[in-house]
Coordinates of C-alpha atoms in Angstrom, one line a residue:
X10 CA 143.6 127.3 92.0
X11 CA 143.2 128.4 95.6
X12 CA 142.7 125.7 98.4
X13 CA 139.3 124.6 99.3
X14 CA 138.1 126.3 102.4
X15 CA 135.4 123.5 102.9
X16 CA 136.3 121.0 105.5
X17 CA 137.0 117.3 104.5
X18 CA 138.1 115.6 107.4
X19 CA 135.5 112.9 108.7
X20 CA 133.4 113.4 105.7
X21 CA 134.6 110.5 103.8
X22 CA 134.1 106.8 104.2
X23 CA 137.5 105.2 104.2
X24 CA 136.1 102.0 102.2
X25 CA 134.9 104.1 98.9
X26 CA 138.0 102.2 97.2
X27 CA 136.6 98.8 98.5
X28 CA 133.1 99.7 98.0
X29 CA 133.4 101.0 94.5
X30 CA 135.7 97.6 93.4
X31 CA 132.9 95.4 94.8
X32 CA 130.3 97.1 92.7
X33 CA 132.9 96.7 89.8
X34 CA 133.3 92.9 90.3
X35 CA 129.8 92.4 90.8
X36 CA 127.2 95.0 89.9
X37 CA 124.1 92.9 91.3
X38 CA 124.0 93.9 95.2
X39 CA 122.2 90.5 96.2
X40 CA 125.4 88.7 95.9
X41 CA 127.3 91.0 98.3
X42 CA 128.4 90.5 101.7
X43 CA 127.0 86.7 102.1
X44 CA 127.2 84.8 105.4
X45 CA 129.6 81.8 105.2
X46 CA 131.1 79.2 107.0
X47 CA 131.8 81.8 110.0
X48 CA 132.9 84.7 107.7
X49 CA 131.4 87.3 105.6
X50 CA 132.5 86.8 101.8
X51 CA 132.6 90.0 100.1
X52 CA 130.9 88.6 96.9
X53 CA 129.6 85.0 96.6
X54 CA 127.8 84.0 93.0
X55 CA 127.6 80.4 91.7
X56 CA 130.1 78.9 94.3
X57 CA 132.7 81.4 93.6
X58 CA 134.0 84.1 96.0
X59 CA 135.5 87.3 95.3
X60 CA 137.5 88.9 98.1
X61 CA 138.4 92.8 98.0
X62 CA 141.6 93.7 99.9
X63 CA 142.6 97.4 99.4
X64 CA 145.3 97.3 101.9
X65 CA 147.0 94.2 103.6
X66 CA 146.2 90.6 102.8
X67 CA 146.6 89.7 106.5
X68 CA 142.9 89.1 107.3
X69 CA 142.1 87.3 104.3
X70 CA 144.4 84.5 105.3
X71 CA 141.9 82.9 107.5
X72 CA 139.2 83.2 105.2
X73 CA 141.2 81.6 102.4
X74 CA 142.0 78.8 104.9
X75 CA 138.1 78.0 105.4
X76 CA 136.9 79.5 101.4
X77 CA 139.2 77.3 99.3
X78 CA 138.1 73.9 100.6
X79 CA 134.9 74.1 98.7
X80 CA 134.8 77.3 96.4
X81 CA 136.9 79.1 93.9
X82 CA 138.2 82.2 95.6
X83 CA 139.6 85.4 93.6
X84 CA 141.3 88.2 95.7
X85 CA 141.4 91.3 94.0
X86 CA 143.6 94.2 94.6
X87 CA 143.5 97.5 92.9
X88 CA 146.8 99.0 91.4
X89 CA 146.9 102.8 90.9
X90 CA 148.6 103.2 87.6
X91 CA 147.7 107.1 87.8
X92 CA 147.4 108.9 91.3
X93 CA 146.2 112.5 92.1
X94 CA 147.4 113.7 95.7
X95 CA 145.3 116.1 97.3
X96 CA 146.6 117.2 100.9
X97 CA 144.3 118.1 104.0
X98 CA 145.0 120.7 106.3
X99 CA 145.1 119.0 109.7
X100 CA 144.1 122.3 111.6
X101 CA 141.2 123.9 109.2
X102 CA 140.4 120.9 106.8
X103 CA 141.2 123.0 103.6
X104 CA 142.1 121.2 100.6
X105 CA 145.1 121.6 98.4
X106 CA 145.2 121.8 94.9
X107 CA 145.3 118.2 93.5
X108 CA 148.6 117.3 91.7
X109 CA 149.4 114.0 89.9
X110 CA 151.8 111.7 91.5
X111 CA 154.8 110.9 89.4
X112 CA 154.6 107.1 90.8
X113 CA 152.7 104.8 88.5
X114 CA 151.8 101.4 89.7
X115 CA 152.3 98.4 88.2
X116 CA 151.9 94.4 89.1
X117 CA 155.1 94.1 91.1
X118 CA 153.2 96.6 93.6
X119 CA 151.2 93.7 95.0
X120 CA 154.6 91.4 95.9
X121 CA 154.6 92.7 99.5
X122 CA 151.3 91.7 100.5
X123 CA 150.8 88.6 97.9
X124 CA 154.1 87.2 99.7
X125 CA 151.7 86.9 102.8
X126 CA 149.6 84.0 100.8
X127 CA 152.4 82.2 99.5
X128 CA 150.8 78.7 101.1
X129 CA 147.8 79.8 98.8
X130 CA 149.3 80.6 95.3
X131 CA 149.6 76.8 94.0
X132 CA 145.7 75.8 95.6
X133 CA 143.8 74.7 92.7
X134 CA 141.2 77.1 93.9
X135 CA 143.0 80.3 94.1
X136 CA 143.1 83.3 92.1
X137 CA 144.7 86.7 92.0
X138 CA 143.1 89.7 90.2
X139 CA 144.6 92.9 90.0
X140 CA 142.4 96.1 89.0
X141 CA 144.4 98.8 87.4
X142 CA 142.8 102.1 88.5
X143 CA 143.1 105.9 88.4
X144 CA 142.5 107.2 91.8
X145 CA 142.3 110.6 94.1
X146 CA 144.1 110.1 97.3
X147 CA 143.5 112.6 100.2
X148 CA 146.0 112.7 102.7
X149 CA 146.3 114.4 106.1
X150 CA 149.6 116.6 106.2
X151 CA 150.3 115.4 109.6
X152 CA 153.4 113.7 109.0
X153 CA 156.7 114.0 110.6
X154 CA 158.7 116.0 108.0
X155 CA 158.4 120.2 108.2
X156 CA 155.9 120.1 105.5
X157 CA 154.2 117.5 107.2
X158 CA 154.2 114.8 104.1
X159 CA 156.5 112.4 105.1
X160 CA 155.1 109.8 107.2
X161 CA 151.5 111.4 106.7
X162 CA 148.3 109.7 107.4
X163 CA 146.3 108.7 104.0
X164 CA 142.4 109.4 104.8
X165 CA 140.8 107.9 101.7
X166 CA 141.5 106.8 98.0
X167 CA 138.7 107.3 95.7
X168 CA 138.4 105.9 92.3
X169 CA 138.0 108.3 89.3
X170 CA 138.4 105.6 86.6
X171 CA 138.9 101.3 86.3
X172 CA 141.5 100.6 83.2
X173 CA 141.7 97.2 83.1
X174 CA 142.4 94.2 85.1
X175 CA 144.6 91.1 85.0
X176 CA 144.0 87.8 86.3
X177 CA 146.7 85.4 87.5
X178 CA 144.9 81.8 87.3
X179 CA 147.9 79.8 86.0
X180 CA 151.3 79.0 87.4
X181 CA 153.0 80.7 84.4
X182 CA 150.9 83.5 84.5
X183 CA 153.0 85.0 87.7
X184 CA 155.9 85.8 85.3
X185 CA 153.5 88.4 84.6
X186 CA 154.4 90.1 87.6
X187 CA 157.9 91.1 86.7
X188 CA 158.5 93.8 84.2
X189 CA 161.8 91.7 83.3
X190 CA 163.2 88.3 84.1
X191 CA 167.0 88.1 83.2
X192 CA 168.1 85.8 80.6
X193 CA 170.3 83.1 81.7
X194 CA 171.4 83.0 85.2
X195 CA 170.9 85.8 87.5
X196 CA 171.0 86.8 91.0
X197 CA 168.4 88.9 93.4
X198 CA 170.7 92.0 92.7
X199 CA 170.4 91.8 88.9
X200 CA 166.8 91.2 89.5
X201 CA 166.3 94.0 91.3
X202 CA 168.3 96.5 89.2
X203 CA 166.5 95.0 86.0
X204 CA 163.2 95.5 87.7
X205 CA 164.1 99.0 89.7
X206 CA 163.1 97.3 92.8
X207 CA 164.5 98.3 96.4
X208 CA 164.2 96.9 99.8
X209 CA 162.7 93.5 100.4
X210 CA 160.9 93.5 97.3
X211 CA 163.1 91.9 95.0
X212 CA 163.1 89.3 97.9
X213 CA 159.5 88.9 97.9
X214 CA 158.9 89.1 94.3
X215 CA 161.5 86.0 93.6
X216 CA 159.9 83.8 96.5
X217 CA 156.9 84.0 94.7
X218 CA 158.3 83.4 91.4
X219 CA 159.8 80.4 92.6
X220 CA 157.0 78.8 94.7
X221 CA 154.7 79.3 91.2
X222 CA 157.5 77.7 89.4
X223 CA 158.4 80.6 87.1
X224 CA 161.9 80.5 88.3
X225 CA 164.2 78.0 90.2
X226 CA 167.4 78.3 92.3
X227 CA 170.3 77.0 90.5
X228 CA 173.3 77.5 92.6
X229 CA 175.3 80.0 94.2
X230 CA 177.7 83.0 93.2
X231 CA 179.6 83.7 96.1
X232 CA 177.2 84.5 98.9
X233 CA 174.3 85.1 96.8
X234 CA 171.8 82.8 95.4
X235 CA 171.6 82.3 91.7
X236 CA 168.0 82.0 89.9
X237 CA 167.1 81.0 86.1
X238 CA 163.8 81.0 84.4
X239 CA 162.2 77.3 84.7
X240 CA 159.4 76.0 82.8
X241 CA 155.9 76.2 84.9
X242 CA 153.2 73.6 84.5
X243 CA 150.4 74.7 82.2
X244 CA 147.9 73.0 84.1
X245 CA 144.8 74.9 84.9
X246 CA 143.7 75.3 88.6
X247 CA 140.5 73.3 88.7

């Protein structure tokens, strides 16, 4: 398959994924974009607010502070379990053949952003919903590496299928973020190895799991903190 010669730059709406998720969560447009308390709720129906976040959770923090006092709020975040990458030539706009990314999304992918909402995870009106999807990702080949791919600009993500969802409403639900919670006492390093995590991701994950009562600190081993599974409350957030 030869690359397309049709230009793509500037022809796509950068909010396609956000819009598709909004219609997936609430097909009736009359409940979309509702002014409320000095903000605009993505979806408001029956006293329940749905906020769609496809990138950073930074902007939703101010909304949560206001909305959670009187409404149940579900923050929705997409997880690309299958992804196809299409490269855009920055000079001609030509598209490459799409190729399947070897990376498969999983719930742990949300922890970097979810950590920003740590003060709200135990709020009785807060929910998190992960929506698993298959996407086509368009990237401009303008990065710093010789092939322009490292550090490249992501232009657009277009969902081509929604494959399921997972809602976190109980404290115990947050154990489902991790692929594995080691038995007995464990360190952040052993948690990272068991879950194939790198960088700061193990730290973010353990902060979330500790804040929701899924795990607890139980001492030290040398300079490393020790953790173990605890028994979180089963009380439903009201």
